Amino acid sequence: MEATKGRVLCVDDEPHVVRALQWLLRKDFEVHAATNAADALRLLTQFDFDVVMSDQRMPGITGVEFLRDVRRAAPRAMRILLTGYSDLDAMVRSVNESEVYRFVTKPWNIRELPLLVAEAVEIARQAPAVVPDADVAQEAVDSLAAPVGPGAVSHRPTLVAMRAGESILLIDDDEGVRRSMHDVLGADVRVRHAGNLAEAVHALDDGAVSVVISDVRVGAVDVTRLIRLMKQKHPEVVTVVFSGVKDAQVVMDLINQGQVYRFIPKPFKPGFIRLIVDSALRRHRQLADTPEVRRRFQVQAAGEEAKVSLLRDVERAALAFAGGGAPGAGAFADGGTDAGPGLLGRLSGGFRRLFGA
Amino acid sequence: MSAVAMRLPGLAKRDAAPVDPDAAVAKAHGPSGPAKFRLIRYFAIASLVAFAVVAGVFAVFELKQGDFFREVQDREGAFFSLTQDQFVKKQEEAALRDLLSIHEAGNVNLTRLFANALWERDFAPFVAKAAPISVDHCRAMEDVKDAKGKSAAPPEKKACFAEVGKRIMALPGFREIDAKVIDSMKKTSVFKVKVFDLRGITIYSSEHAQIGEDKLFNAGWKKALAGTPASELTHRDKFSAFEGVVENRDLISSYLPVLAPGSNRIVGVFEVYSDVTPFLAQIRDTSRQIKVGADANRQKVRLVSEENQRKVDEAASVQVAALLAVLAALFGVLFVIVRRADRIIESQAEDREHAHQQLAQSEKMAALGQMVAGVAHQLNTPLGFSKNNVALAIDQLGQFETPVKVACKMSELVRSTAGDRIVLDVGRARAQLEGINASADDVVAVREMLGDVLTGIDQMSELVVHMRDFTRLDRARVSEFDVNEGLKSVVYLARSVIPNSVEVTEAYGPIPQIVCTPSQLNQIFLNLIINASQAIEGDGRITVSTREERGFVRIDVADTGSGIDPAIAERIFEPYFTTKPEGVGTGLGLNIARDIARAHGGDITVDSAPGHGATFSVFLPIGSAAEAGRAA
């Protein structure tokens, strides 16, 4: 039955690559191939593709740019970027502009790639398409490239009004970032702040968090594990990650295992954050209102060891926090003195609820 | 391009003698160029000269001051001495004058007494008696000039007067007068008494031999005759006094007018010799004492002056010595400071050099690292599809196992059967045979897959060949080199680094091989091409071309990028000059490129118009540098 086969478009300027992909996928899918973006876009108008897989480096256009066009032209198609280059800039743009489903590196695994494509086909067919929010998201993307000027600061688009039960969780240990975030978002936006992993777990467990804004690291601790693990269980939570660290692997994991909504290299403009938060909130509502859409942002399971190491770091953070007798410790220990086992017990409870451990 | 053309002749004239390119590059980078500033030596010489001049000037000044002081002292001493001398002289003169006038006054009184006592009764008649004795015949005798030209009386004239004297002495009353005179003068300080008449003839003398002498021309007599006593201090070694000859006496002789008693009429002239030897001795003694005092004073003044001079000289010496000591100490301190500064500067220079070398190394590594990363990623494409195809081919081959077995069995059967017919019992093998779904197309596909793998392997080996050609680690460092071939490798590898939106065009002209260090030139070319790609935002083109030009191989790397601001075009080859953000570029890339080009006897230039891209041109000499390169 030809109709039931997923329809896949493979784009790569190297003909040997598309031939190889055709041989690999032709048994299970209806594979179309193009060796340049123009041919590929023409094919897009002729067929309704489930999955579009593109190389990053092509003459005249990058894969990210091509997939951005695909996102507009065929919003139903799941986008996969296939590249031999761990080009950080391309990765960041693949998050922010193309909202790729997966980032696959060459040489690919011939057992996993067909499974990934199959999964993508299934999602494309079952989950409703997410039409790009052209007004806000594109504006945000454009302002990324726009030069910093007086206009950029004065430009304060109105945020969508927050609904009851919605809140934003900011995970960062930098007081300056926290303050500027508060200044930018204004008093009408509910922002909870977590300065360490324990606080973050507590906040996530405690109330309905719509959007998580986080640095890659808090102190020396990797936060992306938390984001990845959380996204696995709570796909409706939209995550925005910012970082001054240039590490392609981190971004790749955030895409594949965290379906991070936006990745923002530091330093960033305040007005930009406002736009991002606004569009993240919209995305969260889409996900919250239409659970079927969530499948489109399904993550690849993070390893079990990530969960174990995260729990260990959370406990360590909690102990350091309680032991230090910091003012905010009351958030965990109501009595203030029974920090030890009670606190940990509650935390691991929260951890289990959150991550299903 | 005109700028380049203008520079070329100069370039050709360059004394192109690069020794070892590496050494030349290292030297060009060294913080201490050929003209090293020898701080300590220059400081020591300059400050020693300056201090010597200062010390010399000060010493001369001090010496002059000593001389001036001595001069002043001498003048003061001379003045003092003169005053003293004059004082002593004045004092003695005053004393003598006093003595003279006292004695004169005494003699005048004595003469008065004498005249009163003797003149009227004894001398007047005697003078009258002598008056008739004519002297005119004696006076008529001519005076003669003696040896000194002084007119003196000749002996016959003296004899004539002596004859007159004898006649006077022969006159009656002479003996009485003589006795009275000697009697009255006895025991006095008067040693001699003479009497002259108005003619000037000696009428009487206590020294008888002198009677008759003519005193007409005697100044004393003339003065006395005019009414004024005249006195004179004389010293006689021998003198005939009343009481015999005395020796070595100081005498005052006074010519005194004799007045007729009761009138002012001069009637004769007395000459009285009085002895003042004791007074004079006393005066002289006083004078001597004063002089001794004065000399003592002078001596004292001289001593004081000498002492002062000594003190002044000593002070000057001490000052000069102190100044020398201060200057020496100053020099010592400054020397220590400068030496320390020199060491610090030297160690800083070493640190800088070290940092520079590290930066240069990291610059080289950055370009190479970028290229290695690009190449590694580029390998992923052939690696990806080759691996994919091999795995698929292996899977496919599994499907062919049964068909091949069946075919083999069939073939065996055919061989073992003589007839044209073979009876197959399909029942037993139906299930297996029906399971065969491989088609002849699949075989073709497998062949194609493996064919692509071969292509992939070719791509990978091409990369490896270019990498080997780029590094040339397995080749002689200095060798004959086809720049075009080098550029092909560099461009091939650079393509893996530069964005796909940048097109690289190659336009190689016929150029001769040159002797050079290919790995270094490849480094320049890679650097220039990567720089060019970085200058391009979005779409653009890099053109790499070569041609022969006036004895040089010229390599142009032109881009369509942002171009270079003329304000900084002059500086882009300077070390540490970069327009890239902090931490991205070391600012050494072009500097190293230029050093390498120059070490090869060539150069590198840039021609750019802002907004219209830039063209970097590398010039490498064909002939002369090749010889030098071989020598290296």
Coordinates of N, CA, C and O in Angstrom, one line a residue, chain A residues 39-186:
Chain A
D39 N 15.3 22.8 -6.3 CA 14.6 21.6 -6.7 C 13.8 21.1 -5.5 O 12.6 20.7 -5.7
A40 N 14.3 21.3 -4.3 CA 13.6 20.8 -3.1 C 12.3 21.6 -2.9 O 11.3 21.0 -2.6
L41 N 12.4 22.9 -3.1 CA 11.2 23.7 -2.8 C 10.2 23.4 -3.9 O 9.0 23.5 -3.6
R42 N 10.6 23.1 -5.1 CA 9.7 22.8 -6.2 C 9.0 21.5 -5.8 O 7.8 21.4 -5.9
L43 N 9.7 20.5 -5.3 CA 9.1 19.2 -4.8 C 8.1 19.5 -3.7 O 7.1 18.8 -3.6
L44 N 8.4 20.4 -2.9 CA 7.5 20.7 -1.7 C 6.1 21.2 -2.2 O 5.1 20.9 -1.6
T45 N 6.2 21.9 -3.4 CA 4.9 22.3 -3.9 C 4.1 21.2 -4.6 O 2.9 21.3 -4.7
Q46 N 4.8 20.1 -5.0 CA 4.2 19.0 -5.7 C 3.7 17.9 -4.7 O 2.6 17.3 -5.0
F47 N 4.4 17.7 -3.7 CA 4.0 16.6 -2.8 C 3.8 17.2 -1.3 O 4.4 18.2 -1.0
D48 N 3.0 16.4 -0.6 CA 2.8 16.7 0.8 C 3.7 15.9 1.6 O 3.4 14.7 1.9
F49 N 4.9 16.4 2.0 CA 5.9 15.6 2.7 C 5.6 15.5 4.2 O 5.1 16.4 4.8
D50 N 5.9 14.3 4.8 CA 5.8 14.1 6.2 C 7.1 14.5 6.9 O 7.1 15.1 8.0
V51 N 8.2 14.3 6.2 CA 9.5 14.6 6.8 C 10.4 15.2 5.8 O 10.4 14.8 4.6
V52 N 11.1 16.3 6.2 CA 12.1 16.9 5.3 C 13.5 16.8 6.0 O 13.6 17.3 7.1
M53 N 14.4 16.2 5.3 CA 15.7 16.0 5.9 C 16.7 16.7 5.0 O 16.8 16.5 3.8
S54 N 17.5 17.6 5.7 CA 18.4 18.5 4.8 C 19.8 18.5 5.4 O 20.0 18.4 6.6
D55 N 20.7 18.6 4.5 CA 22.1 18.9 4.8 C 22.3 20.3 5.2 O 21.5 21.2 4.8
Q56 N 23.2 20.6 6.1 CA 23.4 22.0 6.4 C 24.2 22.8 5.4 O 23.8 23.9 5.0
R57 N 25.3 22.2 4.9 CA 26.1 23.0 3.9 C 25.7 22.7 2.5 O 25.9 21.6 2.0
M58 N 25.1 23.7 1.8 CA 24.8 23.5 0.4 C 25.2 24.8 -0.3 O 25.2 25.9 0.4
P59 N 25.5 24.7 -1.5 CA 25.9 26.0 -2.2 C 24.7 26.9 -2.3 O 23.6 26.5 -2.6
G60 N 24.9 28.2 -1.9 CA 23.9 29.2 -2.1 C 22.9 29.3 -0.9 O 22.4 30.4 -0.6
I61 N 22.7 28.3 -0.2 CA 21.7 28.4 0.9 C 22.2 27.4 2.0 O 22.7 26.3 1.7
T62 N 22.0 27.7 3.3 CA 22.3 26.8 4.3 C 21.0 25.9 4.6 O 19.9 26.3 4.3
G63 N 21.3 24.8 5.2 CA 20.2 23.9 5.6 C 19.2 24.6 6.5 O 18.0 24.4 6.4
V64 N 19.7 25.4 7.4 CA 18.9 26.1 8.4 C 17.9 27.1 7.6 O 16.7 27.1 7.9
E65 N 18.4 27.8 6.6 CA 17.6 28.7 5.9 C 16.6 27.9 5.1 O 15.4 28.3 5.0
F66 N 17.0 26.8 4.5 CA 16.1 26.0 3.7 C 14.9 25.5 4.6 O 13.8 25.5 4.3
L67 N 15.3 25.0 5.8 CA 14.3 24.4 6.7 C 13.4 25.5 7.2 O 12.2 25.2 7.5
R68 N 13.9 26.7 7.3 CA 13.0 27.8 7.8 C 11.9 28.0 6.7 O 10.8 28.2 7.0
D69 N 12.4 27.9 5.4 CA 11.4 28.1 4.3 C 10.4 26.9 4.4 O 9.2 27.1 4.1
V70 N 10.9 25.7 4.7 CA 10.1 24.5 4.7 C 9.1 24.7 5.8 O 7.9 24.4 5.7
R71 N 9.5 25.3 6.9 CA 8.6 25.5 8.1 C 7.4 26.3 7.7 O 6.2 26.1 8.1
R72 N 7.6 27.3 6.8 CA 6.5 28.1 6.3 C 5.7 27.4 5.2 O 4.5 27.4 5.3
A73 N 6.5 26.8 4.3 CA 5.8 26.2 3.1 C 5.0 24.9 3.5 O 4.0 24.6 3.0
A74 N 5.6 24.1 4.4 CA 5.0 22.9 4.7 C 5.1 22.7 6.3 O 5.9 21.9 6.8
P75 N 4.2 23.4 7.0 CA 4.3 23.4 8.4 C 4.0 22.0 9.0 O 4.5 21.7 10.1
R76 N 3.4 21.1 8.3 CA 3.1 19.8 8.8 C 4.3 18.9 8.8 O 4.4 18.0 9.7
A77 N 5.2 19.2 7.9 CA 6.4 18.3 7.8 C 7.3 18.5 9.0 O 7.5 19.6 9.5
M78 N 7.9 17.3 9.4 CA 8.9 17.4 10.5 C 10.2 17.6 9.9 O 10.5 17.1 8.8
R79 N 11.0 18.5 10.6 CA 12.3 18.9 10.0 C 13.5 18.2 10.7 O 13.5 18.3 11.9
I80 N 14.3 17.7 9.9 CA 15.5 17.0 10.5 C 16.7 17.6 9.7 O 16.7 17.7 8.5
L81 N 17.7 18.1 10.5 CA 18.9 18.7 9.9 C 20.0 17.6 10.0 O 20.3 17.0 11.1
L82 N 20.7 17.4 8.9 CA 21.7 16.3 8.8 C 23.0 17.1 8.4 O 23.1 17.7 7.4
T83 N 24.0 16.9 9.3 CA 25.2 17.7 9.0 C 26.4 17.0 9.5 O 26.4 16.3 10.5
G84 N 27.5 17.3 8.8 CA 28.8 16.8 9.2 C 29.6 17.8 10.0 O 30.7 17.6 10.5
Y85 N 29.0 19.0 10.1 CA 29.7 20.1 10.8 C 28.9 20.4 12.1 O 27.7 20.7 12.1
S86 N 29.7 20.5 13.2 CA 29.1 20.9 14.4 C 29.3 22.4 14.5 O 30.1 22.9 15.3
D87 N 28.6 23.2 13.6 CA 28.7 24.6 13.5 C 27.7 25.2 14.5 O 26.5 25.1 14.4
L88 N 28.3 25.8 15.6 CA 27.4 26.3 16.7 C 26.4 27.3 16.2 O 25.2 27.2 16.5
D89 N 26.8 28.2 15.3 CA 25.9 29.2 14.8 C 24.8 28.6 14.1 O 23.6 29.0 14.3
A90 N 25.1 27.6 13.3 CA 24.0 26.9 12.5 C 23.1 26.2 13.5 O 21.9 26.2 13.2
M91 N 23.6 25.7 14.5 CA 22.8 25.0 15.5 C 21.8 25.9 16.2 O 20.6 25.6 16.3
V92 N 22.3 27.0 16.6 CA 21.5 28.0 17.3 C 20.4 28.5 16.4 O 19.2 28.6 16.8
R93 N 20.8 28.7 15.1 CA 19.7 29.2 14.2 C 18.7 28.0 13.9 O 17.6 28.3 13.6
S94 N 19.2 26.8 13.9 CA 18.3 25.7 13.7 C 17.3 25.6 14.8 O 16.1 25.1 14.6
V95 N 17.6 26.0 16.0 CA 16.7 26.1 17.1 C 15.7 27.2 16.9 O 14.5 27.1 16.8
N96 N 16.3 28.4 16.7 CA 15.5 29.6 16.8 C 14.7 29.9 15.5 O 13.6 30.4 15.6
E97 N 15.3 29.5 14.4 CA 14.6 29.9 13.1 C 13.9 28.7 12.5 O 12.8 28.9 12.0
S98 N 14.5 27.5 12.6 CA 13.9 26.4 11.8 C 13.1 25.5 12.7 O 12.3 24.7 12.3
E99 N 13.3 25.6 14.0 CA 12.6 24.7 15.0 C 12.7 23.3 14.5 O 11.7 22.6 14.3
V100 N 13.9 22.8 14.3 CA 14.1 21.4 13.8 C 13.7 20.4 14.9 O 13.8 20.7 16.1
Y101 N 13.2 19.3 14.4 CA 12.8 18.2 15.3 C 14.0 17.5 15.8 O 14.2 17.3 17.0
R102 N 14.9 17.2 14.9 CA 16.2 16.5 15.3 C 17.4 17.1 14.6 O 17.2 17.5 13.4
F103 N 18.5 16.9 15.2 CA 19.8 17.3 14.6 C 20.6 16.1 14.5 O 21.0 15.5 15.5
V104 N 20.8 15.6 13.3 CA 21.5 14.3 13.1 C 22.9 14.6 12.5 O 23.0 15.3 11.5
T105 N 23.9 14.0 13.1 CA 25.3 14.2 12.6 C 25.7 13.1 11.7 O 25.3 12.0 11.8
K106 N 26.5 13.5 10.7 CA 27.1 12.5 9.8 C 28.4 12.0 10.5 O 29.0 12.7 11.2
P107 N 28.8 10.7 10.3 CA 28.0 9.7 9.6 C 26.9 9.2 10.5 O 27.0 9.0 11.7
W108 N 25.7 9.0 9.9 CA 24.5 8.6 10.6 C 24.5 7.1 10.9 O 25.2 6.4 10.3
N109 N 23.7 6.8 11.9 CA 23.5 5.4 12.3 C 22.4 4.8 11.4 O 21.3 5.2 11.5
I110 N 22.8 3.8 10.7 CA 21.8 3.3 9.7 C 20.7 2.4 10.4 O 19.7 2.2 9.7
R111 N 20.8 2.1 11.6 CA 19.7 1.4 12.3 C 18.8 2.5 12.9 O 17.6 2.3 12.9
E112 N 19.3 3.6 13.4 CA 18.5 4.6 14.1 C 17.8 5.5 13.2 O 16.7 6.0 13.5
L113 N 18.5 5.9 12.1 CA 17.9 6.9 11.2 C 16.5 6.5 10.7 O 15.6 7.3 10.8
P114 N 16.4 5.3 10.2 CA 15.0 4.9 9.7 C 14.0 5.0 10.8 O 12.8 5.4 10.6
L115 N 14.4 4.6 12.0 CA 13.4 4.6 13.2 C 13.0 6.1 13.5 O 11.9 6.4 13.7
L116 N 14.0 7.0 13.4 CA 13.8 8.4 13.7 C 12.8 8.9 12.6 O 11.8 9.6 13.0
V117 N 13.1 8.6 11.4 CA 12.2 9.1 10.3 C 10.8 8.5 10.5 O 9.8 9.2 10.3
A118 N 10.7 7.2 10.8 CA 9.4 6.6 11.0 C 8.6 7.3 12.1 O 7.4 7.6 12.0
E119 N 9.3 7.6 13.2 CA 8.7 8.3 14.4 C 8.2 9.7 13.9 O 7.1 10.1 14.2
A120 N 9.1 10.4 13.1 CA 8.7 11.7 12.6 C 7.5 11.7 11.7 O 6.6 12.5 11.8
V121 N 7.5 10.6 10.9 CA 6.3 10.5 10.0 C 5.0 10.3 10.8 O 4.0 10.9 10.5
E122 N 5.1 9.5 11.8 CA 4.0 9.2 12.6 C 3.5 10.5 13.3 O 2.3 10.8 13.3
I123 N 4.4 11.2 13.8 CA 4.0 12.5 14.5 C 3.4 13.4 13.5 O 2.4 14.1 13.7
A124 N 4.0 13.6 12.3 CA 3.6 14.5 11.3 C 2.1 14.1 10.9 O 1.3 15.0 10.6
R125 N 1.8 12.8 10.9 CA 0.5 12.4 10.5 C -0.5 12.6 11.6 O -1.7 12.8 11.3
Q126 N -0.1 12.4 12.8 CA -1.1 12.4 13.9 C -1.2 13.7 14.6 O -2.3 14.1 14.9
A127 N -0.1 14.4 14.8 CA -0.2 15.7 15.6 C -0.5 16.8 14.6 O 0.0 16.9 13.5
P128 N -1.4 17.7 15.1 CA -1.8 18.9 14.2 C -0.5 19.8 14.0 O 0.3 19.9 14.8
A129 N -0.5 20.4 12.8 CA 0.6 21.3 12.5 C 0.6 22.5 13.4 O -0.4 23.0 13.8
V130 N 1.8 23.0 13.6 CA 1.9 24.2 14.4 C 2.3 25.3 13.3 O 3.4 25.3 12.7
V131 N 1.3 26.2 13.1 CA 1.6 27.3 12.1 C 2.5 28.3 12.8 O 2.3 28.7 13.9
P132 N 3.6 28.6 12.1 CA 4.6 29.6 12.7 C 3.8 30.9 13.1 O 3.1 31.4 12.3
D133 N 4.1 31.3 14.3 CA 3.5 32.6 14.7 C 4.3 33.7 14.1 O 5.2 34.3 14.7
A134 N 3.9 34.0 12.9 CA 4.8 35.0 12.1 C 5.0 36.3 12.8 O 6.1 36.9 12.8
D135 N 3.9 36.8 13.5 CA 4.0 38.2 14.0 C 5.1 38.3 15.1 O 5.9 39.1 15.0
V136 N 5.0 37.4 16.0 CA 5.9 37.5 17.2 C 7.2 36.8 17.0 O 8.3 37.4 17.1
A137 N 7.2 35.6 16.6 CA 8.4 34.8 16.5 C 9.4 35.3 15.5 O 10.5 35.5 15.8
Q138 N 8.8 35.7 14.3 CA 9.7 36.3 13.3 C 10.3 37.6 13.7 O 11.5 37.9 13.5
E139 N 9.5 38.4 14.4 CA 10.0 39.7 14.9 C 11.2 39.4 15.9 O 12.2 40.1 15.8
A140 N 11.0 38.4 16.7 CA 12.0 38.1 17.7 C 13.3 37.7 17.0 O 14.4 38.1 17.3
V141 N 13.1 36.9 15.9 CA 14.2 36.4 15.2 C 14.9 37.5 14.5 O 16.2 37.7 14.5
D142 N 14.1 38.4 13.9 CA 14.7 39.6 13.2 C 15.5 40.5 14.2 O 16.6 41.0 13.9
S143 N 14.9 40.6 15.4 CA 15.6 41.5 16.3 C 16.9 41.0 16.8 O 17.8 41.7 17.3
L144 N 17.1 39.6 16.6 CA 18.4 39.0 16.9 C 19.5 39.6 16.1 O 20.6 39.9 16.5
A145 N 19.1 39.8 14.8 CA 20.1 40.3 13.9 C 20.2 41.8 13.9 O 21.2 42.3 13.4
A146 N 19.2 42.4 14.4 CA 19.2 43.9 14.3 C 20.2 44.5 15.2 O 20.5 43.9 16.3
P147 N 20.8 45.6 14.8 CA 21.8 46.2 15.7 C 21.2 46.8 16.9 O 20.0 47.2 16.9
V148 N 22.0 46.9 18.0 CA 21.5 47.4 19.2 C 21.4 49.0 19.0 O 22.4 49.6 18.7
G149 N 20.3 49.5 19.3 CA 20.1 51.0 19.1 C 19.1 51.5 20.1 O 18.5 50.7 20.9
P150 N 18.9 52.8 20.2 CA 18.0 53.3 21.1 C 16.6 52.8 20.9 O 15.8 52.5 21.8
G151 N 16.3 52.5 19.6 CA 14.9 52.0 19.3 C 14.7 50.6 19.9 O 13.6 50.3 20.3
A152 N 15.8 49.9 20.0 CA 15.6 48.5 20.5 C 15.1 48.5 21.9 O 14.4 47.6 22.3
V153 N 15.5 49.5 22.7 CA 15.2 49.5 24.1 C 13.7 50.0 24.3 O 12.9 49.5 25.0
S154 N 13.4 51.1 23.5 CA 12.1 51.7 23.7 C 11.0 50.8 23.1 O 9.8 50.9 23.5
H155 N 11.4 49.9 22.3 CA 10.4 49.0 21.6 C 10.0 48.0 22.6 O 10.7 47.0 22.9
R156 N 8.8 48.1 23.2 CA 8.3 47.2 24.2 C 7.0 46.6 23.8 O 6.0 47.2 24.2
P157 N 7.0 45.6 23.1 CA 5.7 45.0 22.7 C 4.9 44.5 23.9 O 5.6 44.1 24.9
T158 N 3.6 44.7 23.9 CA 2.8 44.2 25.0 C 2.8 42.7 25.1 O 2.7 42.0 24.1
L159 N 3.0 42.2 26.3 CA 3.0 40.8 26.5 C 1.5 40.3 26.5 O 0.6 41.0 26.9
V160 N 1.4 39.1 26.1 CA 0.1 38.5 26.3 C -0.2 38.4 27.8 O 0.7 38.1 28.6
A161 N -1.4 38.7 28.2 CA -1.7 38.7 29.6 C -1.6 37.3 30.1 O -2.0 36.3 29.5
M162 N -1.0 37.2 31.3 CA -0.8 35.9 31.9 C -2.1 35.4 32.5 O -2.9 36.1 33.1
R163 N -2.3 34.1 32.2 CA -3.6 33.5 32.8 C -3.3 33.0 34.2 O -2.1 32.8 34.6
A164 N -4.4 32.7 34.9 CA -4.2 32.2 36.2 C -3.5 30.9 36.1 O -3.7 30.1 35.2
G165 N -2.6 30.6 37.1 CA -1.8 29.4 37.1 C -0.6 29.3 36.2 O 0.1 28.4 36.2
E166 N -0.4 30.4 35.4 CA 0.8 30.4 34.6 C 1.9 31.2 35.4 O 1.6 32.2 36.1
S167 N 3.1 30.7 35.2 CA 4.2 31.5 35.8 C 5.5 31.1 35.0 O 5.5 30.1 34.3
I168 N 6.4 32.0 35.2 CA 7.7 31.8 34.5 C 8.8 31.4 35.6 O 8.8 32.1 36.6
L169 N 9.6 30.4 35.3 CA 10.6 30.1 36.2 C 12.0 30.5 35.6 O 12.3 30.1 34.5
L170 N 12.7 31.3 36.4 CA 14.0 31.7 35.9 C 15.1 31.0 36.7 O 15.1 31.1 38.0
I171 N 15.9 30.2 36.1 CA 16.9 29.5 36.8 C 18.3 30.1 36.4 O 18.8 30.0 35.3
D172 N 18.8 30.8 37.4 CA 20.1 31.5 37.2 C 20.6 32.0 38.5 O 19.8 32.4 39.4
D173 N 21.9 31.9 38.7 CA 22.5 32.4 40.0 C 23.0 33.8 39.9 O 23.7 34.3 40.8
D174 N 22.8 34.4 38.8 CA 23.3 35.8 38.6 C 22.3 36.8 39.0 O 21.2 36.9 38.3
E175 N 22.5 37.5 40.1 CA 21.6 38.5 40.6 C 21.3 39.6 39.5 O 20.2 40.1 39.4
G176 N 22.3 40.0 38.7 CA 22.1 41.0 37.7 C 21.2 40.6 36.6 O 20.3 41.3 36.2
V177 N 21.3 39.3 36.2 CA 20.4 38.8 35.2 C 18.9 38.8 35.7 O 18.0 39.2 35.1
R178 N 18.8 38.4 37.0 CA 17.5 38.3 37.7 C 16.9 39.7 37.7 O 15.7 39.8 37.4
R179 N 17.7 40.7 38.1 CA 17.1 42.0 38.2 C 16.7 42.6 36.8 O 15.6 43.1 36.6
S180 N 17.6 42.4 35.8 CA 17.3 42.9 34.5 C 16.1 42.2 33.9 O 15.3 42.8 33.2
M181 N 15.9 40.9 34.2 CA 14.8 40.2 33.7 C 13.5 40.7 34.3 O 12.5 40.9 33.6
H182 N 13.6 41.1 35.6 CA 12.4 41.6 36.3 C 12.1 43.0 35.6 O 10.9 43.3 35.4
D183 N 13.1 43.8 35.4 CA 12.9 45.1 34.8 C 12.2 45.0 33.4 O 11.4 45.8 33.1
V184 N 12.7 44.0 32.7 CA 12.3 43.9 31.3 C 10.8 43.4 31.2 O 10.0 43.9 30.5
L185 N 10.5 42.4 32.1 CA 9.2 41.8 32.0 C 8.1 42.5 32.7 O 7.0 42.4 32.3
G186 N 8.5 43.3 33.7 CA 7.6 44.1 34.4 C 6.9 43.4 35.5 O 7.1 42.1 35.6

